[in-house]
Amino acid sequence: MPYTPENSYDNDQKIWSGEPVVKYFDPDLSIGEIIFHEMRRHPQLTAQISATEGTVLTRGELLANAMRLASYMRSLGLLQSDIVGIIGRNTTHMLAVAYACFFNGIAFHSLNITYDRDTIEKIYKVTRPSIIFCDGDEFEKVRSATAELDVKIVTMRNHPLDSIKIDEVVATPIEENFQPAKLEKGNDQTLAILCSSGTTGTPKAVTITNSRHILAGNYHLTTADVQYSHNTLDWITGLLTTITSGVFSTTRIIADNAFDPAFALRIIEEYKVTWTIQPPSSMALMINCPDFETCDMSSLRCYMFGGSRAALEVQKGIRSRLSHDCLQFVYGFTELGAMATINCHFDEKTGSVGQLVNGLKMKIINDDGESLGPDEIGEVCIMNNQHWSGYYGNEVETRNMRDSLGWYHSGDLGYMDRDGFLYIMDRKKEMLKYQNIMYYPNDIESVISEMPQVAEVCVFGIWSNIFGDEAAAAVVKKLGSELEAQDVVDYVRSRTDSKYKQLNGGAVIVDDLQRSANGKTNRMANKAYFLHLKNRS
Amino acid sequence: MPYTPENSYDNDQKIWSGEPVVKYFDPDLSIGEIIFHEMRRHPQLTAQISATEGTVLTRGELLANAMRLASYMRSLGLLQSDIVGLIGRNTTHMLAVAYACFFNGIAFHSLNITYDRDTIEKIYKVTRPSIIFCDGDEFEKVRSATAELDVKIVTMRNHPLDSIKIDEVVATPIEENFQPAKLEKGNDQTLAILCSSGTTGTPKAVTITNSRHILAGNYHLTTADVQYSHNTLDWITGLLTTITSGVFSTTRIIADNAFDPAFALRIIEEYKVTWTIQPPSSMALMINCPDFETCDLSSLRCYMFGGSRAALEVQKGIRSRLSHNCLQFVYGFTELGAMATINCHFDEKTGSVGQLVNGLKMKIKNDDGESLGPDEIGEVCIMNNQHWSGYYGNEVETRNMRDSLGWYHSGDLGYMDRDGFLYIMDRKKEMLKYQNIMYYPNDIESVISEMPQVAEVCVFGIWSNIFGDEAAAAVVKKLGSELEAQDVVDYVRSRTDSKYKQLNGGAVIVDDLQRSANGKTNRMANKAHFLHLKNRKNILLSQINT
């Protein structure tokens, strides 16, 4: 059975290739130019609906707002080498701010609202934005963190008395004969700067290239599509939604509340959402929501998830309520600036993150850097034949991430099967050893997820001088369920004879898992929390 | 005052250039691929409304129909070297047939419904279509004309008993995983074949290249636009409307009736048409229509006319009823496969056909082939840096039309002013001489058009052994007006002292001017008609004297 799309494999070089890049827009056009013309071409279509603020904007209106904001930035004398800071929720004018940056060839650096003052100060000391758009909720924090920078701050909502309000800025007259700027460095120029997952100290400032690789896997979108993602612009998926909505002229549903599963389900039903992308944590919250079993999700035709592994039970739960077989596991990393693989074949390839998207190449390398063939486990490396400006102001980490030949070293261990489907085992650094036998936390997590009382789980290693990494678990039980920590330990013991895969370090029941700012489960943080609870008891 | 867009002029080479080609779609995509993806991307928008048949199609529906027709053609084994014949009005499924050809990389050869049997036979003997889509109205004529060809005939409307009906063909299942074909010759491949104006014998089969030059001047179109053109696919403007509607995802209004000015005005008002392109003859009919003064034309934002000169009075008449300053004179010729110039500055540049569109170059040359500078009259030559397959099966005429450097020789005389605006004086061949002084029929036509009783006029030369070309006129008077031929002669005499610009050959009042199949005024045909009327008059006089 051939799987579409076809991935081809070079047996000599041991390199897999996705299909050729999709040709649609002129290769010289920047993302900003494409969005500008697409919005101009569709003036009467609905561009954005805020489910929380109740605002509705046509493409013509959104374009006008973006041009006003771009004209404002131009009036400030901002150059393409300047950076705009963004720390905010998906409020009515956030999309226009992003598009204004694209139209001006100016990269925005987007941070998560949960970052503390010191982290913000540390990060923005690197990129030194000239102006920051943030919610009034974080105004004091941001002002304090950027006190040493010469920076303007505009608030998007909940405006304090002494901030510049977005409504004032969006009233700027549009420059006469407004046209999007030509990028000084062409499409090698940086489009945006996001932060990598905070699993290793201070988040790194990841530059995202102005390339249409970010569109890969989404060329099926039409003007009939309604996209909803709760992810903000500091997530690669939030950026992806912002760009695809502009390029493919879809209707984007936004909400500026904290993620609420009941509300998300209502959005999908009310606005007949056809496309969504979520982290597994949101999926887990949704299937545990009382409304999940009754909500009408028949409009969904593309339900993507990624960023980390979703428990099989969660995947099955979501899938059971979809009218179309459209649950897709996507894999990528922020540095790539796009998705790497998509799995549209759940039944045949359960657990796989899928096949390469258009325009990419992949190899699996062992510890000696040698390329491996099908079914051999090694580090996943991706090539996209595109310029990358690296981590802003961090040459060392940039070289670690991408080698001189242009391969990104994902740091993830996995293998390709003989049909060209990728399976991710774990992060290379998160491989553990018990009595010198390697094992993966994910394997134990999969087992624990089978327990009907379990909503979410995170497994990590607790160091023992005698045994090495002893697996331990933090478990979130389902609402209304009865579950004790010992039940979890007992269940894992009953499911495997291998001593090293037992919960030798024990388990704790917690209200929620510790997460990074971008919603990914943070193993280090959960481990620290586990130890804290153990010490307390 | 700078005029947008800017045309640049190379003073040494004496060449004018339009702005660079607009970059939007990937340069490798064919017109068919662009239309396919644009239709797929906009499934719920309205693609087409027939004002006469009452049908409405969404882009999703039109795409499905086009894929069905393309699948039908594929099932017949049609190759990219095959040709599809079209002879029909703008009926509900004509657009799908055109798109099916584009999706398959197959050129269609489109003829006008008014062509007689012998002309059709002569033309299609050259391109030898494998299948022809025509209206039932012309079925017998077409079948007779193509009796010697092995050709299938599908009827689009008014189906006779023994034809294949389009409704049967449009029921063909769509091929699985349907994708538009890759063009074997890339975008140098022929997209369509039209016929040149019939001013010189049998129409020539003009190949139109699969290039997005045809989009030039229309990149402003959006999904909010409503396009209406009565022109059928055998006109370059009919092809232009068909392509731009597909590429820019507009709503296209069609009608399969003979052009009726009252009906056209109703279409513009009812469907809030934003874009239209018309020949001057339709414009003249519209301003003479009683409904013209009351019809709501405020939706129009782009009113293009071209193909021949519109009398200034007609232009002013149309302009007085437009809510936006959007009357645009466009100039081009079928061989170019696109517009060459557009004039958006009526007030400042009255009578000009405008500035070069994106991607073109122009020079004005004298009889010795030397390039001329601003304000010097010569033959207009255009360069588009694109492949042209020429006149199908006619190498000689192809070389006459386009030289070895790639310049098209328009055969039109004109000059460029210092702002880069082109003025067309006349066709080179239609320049006349009286007592060895050159003059242009258009000059005299402009004068006659000033008469309030005059709706349309055509001036041509009647040969005199003594004087040379004596100007004569065929005049259509306005409805309800009083006008005698002598009035016209007298008026022209009063407006100029120059003997050679008088109507030395006289004038006749006619019901309508003689036109080519594409609606252009046919000077040769009007001249012949004039002579016919004169002869009949002389015979009558002779009989009276007897």
mmCIF file of N, CA, C and O in Angstrom, chain A residues 23-29 34 37-38 40-45 219-224 247-249, chain B residues 23-29 34 37-38 40-45 219-224 247-249:
data_model
loop_
_atom_site.group_PDB
_atom_site.id
_atom_site.type_symbol
_atom_site.label_atom_id
_atom_site.label_comp_id
_atom_site.label_asym_id
_atom_site.label_seq_id
_atom_site.Cartn_x
_atom_site.Cartn_y
_atom_site.Cartn_z
ATOM 1 N N LYS A 23 5.043 24.543 -5.494
ATOM 2 C CA LYS A 23 5.192 25.807 -6.220
ATOM 3 C C LYS A 23 3.839 26.477 -6.326
ATOM 4 O O LYS A 23 2.916 25.922 -6.926
ATOM 5 N N TYR A 24 3.723 27.634 -5.726
ATOM 6 C CA TYR A 24 2.483 28.374 -5.870
ATOM 7 C C TYR A 24 2.766 29.861 -6.014
ATOM 8 O O TYR A 24 2.494 30.453 -7.045
ATOM 9 N N PHE A 25 3.342 30.440 -4.955
ATOM 10 C CA PHE A 25 3.667 31.860 -5.023
ATOM 11 C C PHE A 25 5.060 32.046 -5.607
ATOM 12 O O PHE A 25 5.913 31.178 -5.492
ATOM 13 N N ASP A 26 5.291 33.204 -6.199
ATOM 14 C CA ASP A 26 6.605 33.499 -6.775
ATOM 15 C C ASP A 26 7.672 33.343 -5.701
ATOM 16 O O ASP A 26 7.504 33.837 -4.589
ATOM 17 N N PRO A 27 8.769 32.642 -6.015
ATOM 18 C CA PRO A 27 9.778 32.381 -4.983
ATOM 19 C C PRO A 27 10.435 33.633 -4.421
ATOM 20 O O PRO A 27 10.995 33.592 -3.328
ATOM 21 N N ASP A 28 10.384 34.746 -5.148
ATOM 22 C CA ASP A 28 11.001 35.965 -4.637
ATOM 23 C C ASP A 28 10.146 36.692 -3.598
ATOM 24 O O ASP A 28 10.640 37.560 -2.888
ATOM 25 N N LEU A 29 8.861 36.369 -3.533
ATOM 26 C CA LEU A 29 7.992 37.103 -2.612
ATOM 27 C C LEU A 29 8.283 36.714 -1.169
ATOM 28 O O LEU A 29 8.479 35.542 -0.859
ATOM 29 N N ILE A 34 3.325 38.188 0.347
ATOM 30 C CA ILE A 34 2.248 37.253 0.032
ATOM 31 C C ILE A 34 0.997 37.599 0.827
ATOM 32 O O ILE A 34 -0.104 37.700 0.278
ATOM 33 N N HIS A 37 -0.744 40.835 -0.405
ATOM 34 C CA HIS A 37 -1.518 40.693 -1.639
ATOM 35 C C HIS A 37 -2.727 39.786 -1.446
ATOM 36 O O HIS A 37 -3.785 40.009 -2.038
ATOM 37 N N GLU A 38 -2.575 38.754 -0.625
ATOM 38 C CA GLU A 38 -3.718 37.872 -0.377
ATOM 39 C C GLU A 38 -4.825 38.613 0.355
ATOM 40 O O GLU A 38 -6.007 38.405 0.078
ATOM 41 N N ARG A 40 -5.327 41.901 0.230
ATOM 42 C CA ARG A 40 -5.879 42.861 -0.714
ATOM 43 C C ARG A 40 -6.834 42.154 -1.678
ATOM 44 O O ARG A 40 -7.850 42.714 -2.084
ATOM 45 N N ARG A 41 -6.508 40.910 -2.037
ATOM 46 C CA ARG A 41 -7.307 40.182 -3.018
ATOM 47 C C ARG A 41 -8.641 39.708 -2.469
ATOM 48 O O ARG A 41 -9.531 39.358 -3.243
ATOM 49 N N HIS A 42 -8.785 39.636 -1.160
ATOM 50 C CA HIS A 42 -9.994 39.080 -0.552
ATOM 51 C C HIS A 42 -10.598 40.051 0.456
ATOM 52 O O HIS A 42 -10.755 39.726 1.630
ATOM 53 N N PRO A 43 -10.951 41.249 0.048
ATOM 54 C CA PRO A 43 -11.313 42.293 1.012
ATOM 55 C C PRO A 43 -12.568 42.007 1.830
ATOM 56 O O PRO A 43 -12.685 42.468 2.957
ATOM 57 N N GLN A 44 -13.499 41.251 1.272
ATOM 58 C CA GLN A 44 -14.781 41.086 1.958
ATOM 59 C C GLN A 44 -14.878 39.823 2.803
ATOM 60 O O GLN A 44 -15.843 39.649 3.536
ATOM 61 N N LEU A 45 -13.898 38.929 2.673
ATOM 62 C CA LEU A 45 -13.959 37.699 3.464
ATOM 63 C C LEU A 45 -13.641 38.008 4.922
ATOM 64 O O LEU A 45 -12.918 38.955 5.224
ATOM 65 N N TYR A 219 -0.898 23.494 2.426
ATOM 66 C CA TYR A 219 -1.352 24.016 1.140
ATOM 67 C C TYR A 219 -2.781 23.589 0.805
ATOM 68 O O TYR A 219 -3.358 24.067 -0.157
ATOM 69 N N HIS A 220 -3.340 22.685 1.610
ATOM 70 C CA HIS A 220 -4.719 22.262 1.376
ATOM 71 C C HIS A 220 -5.731 23.291 1.870
ATOM 72 O O HIS A 220 -6.916 23.187 1.580
ATOM 73 N N LEU A 221 -5.279 24.280 2.633
ATOM 74 C CA LEU A 221 -6.212 25.252 3.215
ATOM 75 C C LEU A 221 -6.900 26.081 2.136
ATOM 76 O O LEU A 221 -6.274 26.477 1.149
ATOM 77 N N THR A 222 -8.188 26.346 2.328
ATOM 78 C CA THR A 222 -8.945 27.173 1.390
ATOM 79 C C THR A 222 -9.670 28.275 2.143
ATOM 80 O O THR A 222 -9.669 28.309 3.371
ATOM 81 N N THR A 223 -10.338 29.148 1.384
ATOM 82 C CA THR A 223 -11.082 30.237 2.013
ATOM 83 C C THR A 223 -12.289 29.724 2.788
ATOM 84 O O THR A 223 -12.918 30.469 3.525
ATOM 85 N N ALA A 224 -12.623 28.447 2.610
ATOM 86 C CA ALA A 224 -13.732 27.862 3.370
ATOM 87 C C ALA A 224 -13.266 27.364 4.734
ATOM 88 O O ALA A 224 -14.074 26.926 5.552
ATOM 89 N N VAL A 247 -1.908 33.820 4.561
ATOM 90 C CA VAL A 247 -1.517 33.395 3.219
ATOM 91 C C VAL A 247 -2.661 32.705 2.486
ATOM 92 O O VAL A 247 -2.868 32.921 1.290
ATOM 93 N N PHE A 248 -3.406 31.865 3.194
ATOM 94 C CA PHE A 248 -4.470 31.093 2.538
ATOM 95 C C PHE A 248 -5.850 31.683 2.768
ATOM 96 O O PHE A 248 -6.859 31.066 2.419
ATOM 97 N N SER A 249 -5.899 32.879 3.330
ATOM 98 C CA SER A 249 -7.141 33.640 3.447
ATOM 99 C C SER A 249 -8.259 32.872 4.132
ATOM 100 O O SER A 249 -9.396 32.862 3.667
ATOM 101 N N LYS B 23 5.270 40.067 -9.930
ATOM 102 C CA LYS B 23 5.579 38.746 -9.378
ATOM 103 C C LYS B 23 4.504 38.361 -8.386
ATOM 104 O O LYS B 23 4.312 39.038 -7.378
ATOM 105 N N TYR B 24 3.802 37.299 -8.680
ATOM 106 C CA TYR B 24 2.816 36.830 -7.723
ATOM 107 C C TYR B 24 2.805 35.308 -7.684
ATOM 108 O O TYR B 24 3.133 34.710 -6.678
ATOM 109 N N PHE B 25 2.445 34.709 -8.821
ATOM 110 C CA PHE B 25 2.431 33.250 -8.869
ATOM 111 C C PHE B 25 3.797 32.733 -9.298
ATOM 112 O O PHE B 25 4.530 33.418 -9.995
ATOM 113 N N ASP B 26 4.107 31.508 -8.901
ATOM 114 C CA ASP B 26 5.383 30.903 -9.275
ATOM 115 C C ASP B 26 5.520 30.921 -10.796
ATOM 116 O O ASP B 26 4.584 30.562 -11.504
ATOM 117 N N PRO B 27 6.676 31.354 -11.308
ATOM 118 C CA PRO B 27 6.826 31.483 -12.765
ATOM 119 C C PRO B 27 6.694 30.171 -13.524
ATOM 120 O O PRO B 27 6.422 30.187 -14.720
ATOM 121 N N ASP B 28 6.879 29.036 -12.851
ATOM 122 C CA ASP B 28 6.761 27.760 -13.544
ATOM 123 C C ASP B 28 5.315 27.313 -13.743
ATOM 124 O O ASP B 28 5.047 26.425 -14.541
ATOM 125 N N LEU B 29 4.386 27.900 -12.994
ATOM 126 C CA LEU B 29 2.998 27.434 -13.089
ATOM 127 C C LEU B 29 2.377 27.869 -14.402
ATOM 128 O O LEU B 29 2.567 28.993 -14.859
ATOM 129 N N ILE B 34 -2.576 27.586 -12.298
ATOM 130 C CA ILE B 34 -2.975 28.698 -11.435
ATOM 131 C C ILE B 34 -4.485 28.679 -11.224
ATOM 132 O O ILE B 34 -4.971 28.769 -10.095
ATOM 133 N N HIS B 37 -5.659 25.783 -8.919
ATOM 134 C CA HIS B 37 -5.422 25.985 -7.493
ATOM 135 C C HIS B 37 -6.251 27.135 -6.937
ATOM 136 O O HIS B 37 -6.713 27.085 -5.794
ATOM 137 N N GLU B 38 -6.452 28.179 -7.738
ATOM 138 C CA GLU B 38 -7.269 29.291 -7.266
ATOM 139 C C GLU B 38 -8.716 28.856 -7.066
ATOM 140 O O GLU B 38 -9.376 29.278 -6.114
ATOM 141 N N ARG B 40 -9.700 25.747 -6.414
ATOM 142 C CA ARG B 40 -9.697 24.845 -5.262
ATOM 143 C C ARG B 40 -9.654 25.656 -3.971
ATOM 144 O O ARG B 40 -10.262 25.289 -2.967
ATOM 145 N N ARG B 41 -8.915 26.770 -3.991
ATOM 146 C CA ARG B 41 -8.734 27.574 -2.783
ATOM 147 C C ARG B 41 -9.979 28.361 -2.387
ATOM 148 O O ARG B 41 -10.073 28.827 -1.259
ATOM 149 N N HIS B 42 -10.898 28.553 -3.323
ATOM 150 C CA HIS B 42 -12.065 29.401 -3.049
ATOM 151 C C HIS B 42 -13.355 28.664 -3.366
ATOM 152 O O HIS B 42 -14.147 29.112 -4.186
ATOM 153 N N PRO B 43 -13.605 27.541 -2.729
ATOM 154 C CA PRO B 43 -14.709 26.674 -3.162
ATOM 155 C C PRO B 43 -16.098 27.273 -3.007
ATOM 156 O O PRO B 43 -17.003 26.938 -3.763
ATOM 157 N N GLN B 44 -16.284 28.156 -2.047
ATOM 158 C CA GLN B 44 -17.631 28.639 -1.765
ATOM 159 C C GLN B 44 -17.985 29.948 -2.447
ATOM 160 O O GLN B 44 -19.130 30.369 -2.411
ATOM 161 N N LEU B 45 -16.994 30.616 -3.045
ATOM 162 C CA LEU B 45 -17.288 31.888 -3.703
ATOM 163 C C LEU B 45 -18.048 31.633 -4.995
ATOM 164 O O LEU B 45 -17.905 30.590 -5.625
ATOM 165 N N TYR B 219 -3.957 42.943 -12.280
ATOM 166 C CA TYR B 219 -3.582 42.431 -10.964
ATOM 167 C C TYR B 219 -4.343 43.118 -9.829
ATOM 168 O O TYR B 219 -4.269 42.691 -8.686
ATOM 169 N N HIS B 220 -5.080 44.174 -10.153
ATOM 170 C CA HIS B 220 -5.868 44.855 -9.125
ATOM 171 C C HIS B 220 -7.147 44.099 -8.787
ATOM 172 O O HIS B 220 -7.826 44.428 -7.820
ATOM 173 N N LEU B 221 -7.503 43.104 -9.589
ATOM 174 C CA LEU B 221 -8.765 42.396 -9.370
ATOM 175 C C LEU B 221 -8.760 41.648 -8.042
ATOM 176 O O LEU B 221 -7.752 41.054 -7.660
ATOM 177 N N THR B 222 -9.901 41.674 -7.349
ATOM 178 C CA THR B 222 -10.036 40.953 -6.081
ATOM 179 C C THR B 222 -11.287 40.082 -6.118
ATOM 180 O O THR B 222 -12.067 40.151 -7.066
ATOM 181 N N THR B 223 -11.484 39.312 -5.046
ATOM 182 C CA THR B 223 -12.663 38.452 -4.964
ATOM 183 C C THR B 223 -13.942 39.265 -4.827
ATOM 184 O O THR B 223 -15.037 38.728 -4.935
ATOM 185 N N ALA B 224 -13.809 40.574 -4.580
ATOM 186 C CA ALA B 224 -14.990 41.431 -4.489
ATOM 187 C C ALA B 224 -15.419 41.930 -5.870
ATOM 188 O O ALA B 224 -16.445 42.585 -6.009
ATOM 189 N N VAL B 247 -8.229 33.267 -12.513
ATOM 190 C CA VAL B 247 -6.998 33.489 -11.765
ATOM 191 C C VAL B 247 -7.232 34.342 -10.523
ATOM 192 O O VAL B 247 -6.675 34.078 -9.460
ATOM 193 N N PHE B 248 -8.055 35.373 -10.658
ATOM 194 C CA PHE B 248 -8.262 36.292 -9.528
ATOM 195 C C PHE B 248 -9.559 36.019 -8.779
ATOM 196 O O PHE B 248 -9.964 36.804 -7.923
ATOM 197 N N SER B 249 -10.200 34.912 -9.094
ATOM 198 C CA SER B 249 -11.357 34.429 -8.334
ATOM 199 C C SER B 249 -12.462 35.465 -8.201
ATOM 200 O O SER B 249 -12.996 35.681 -7.117
#
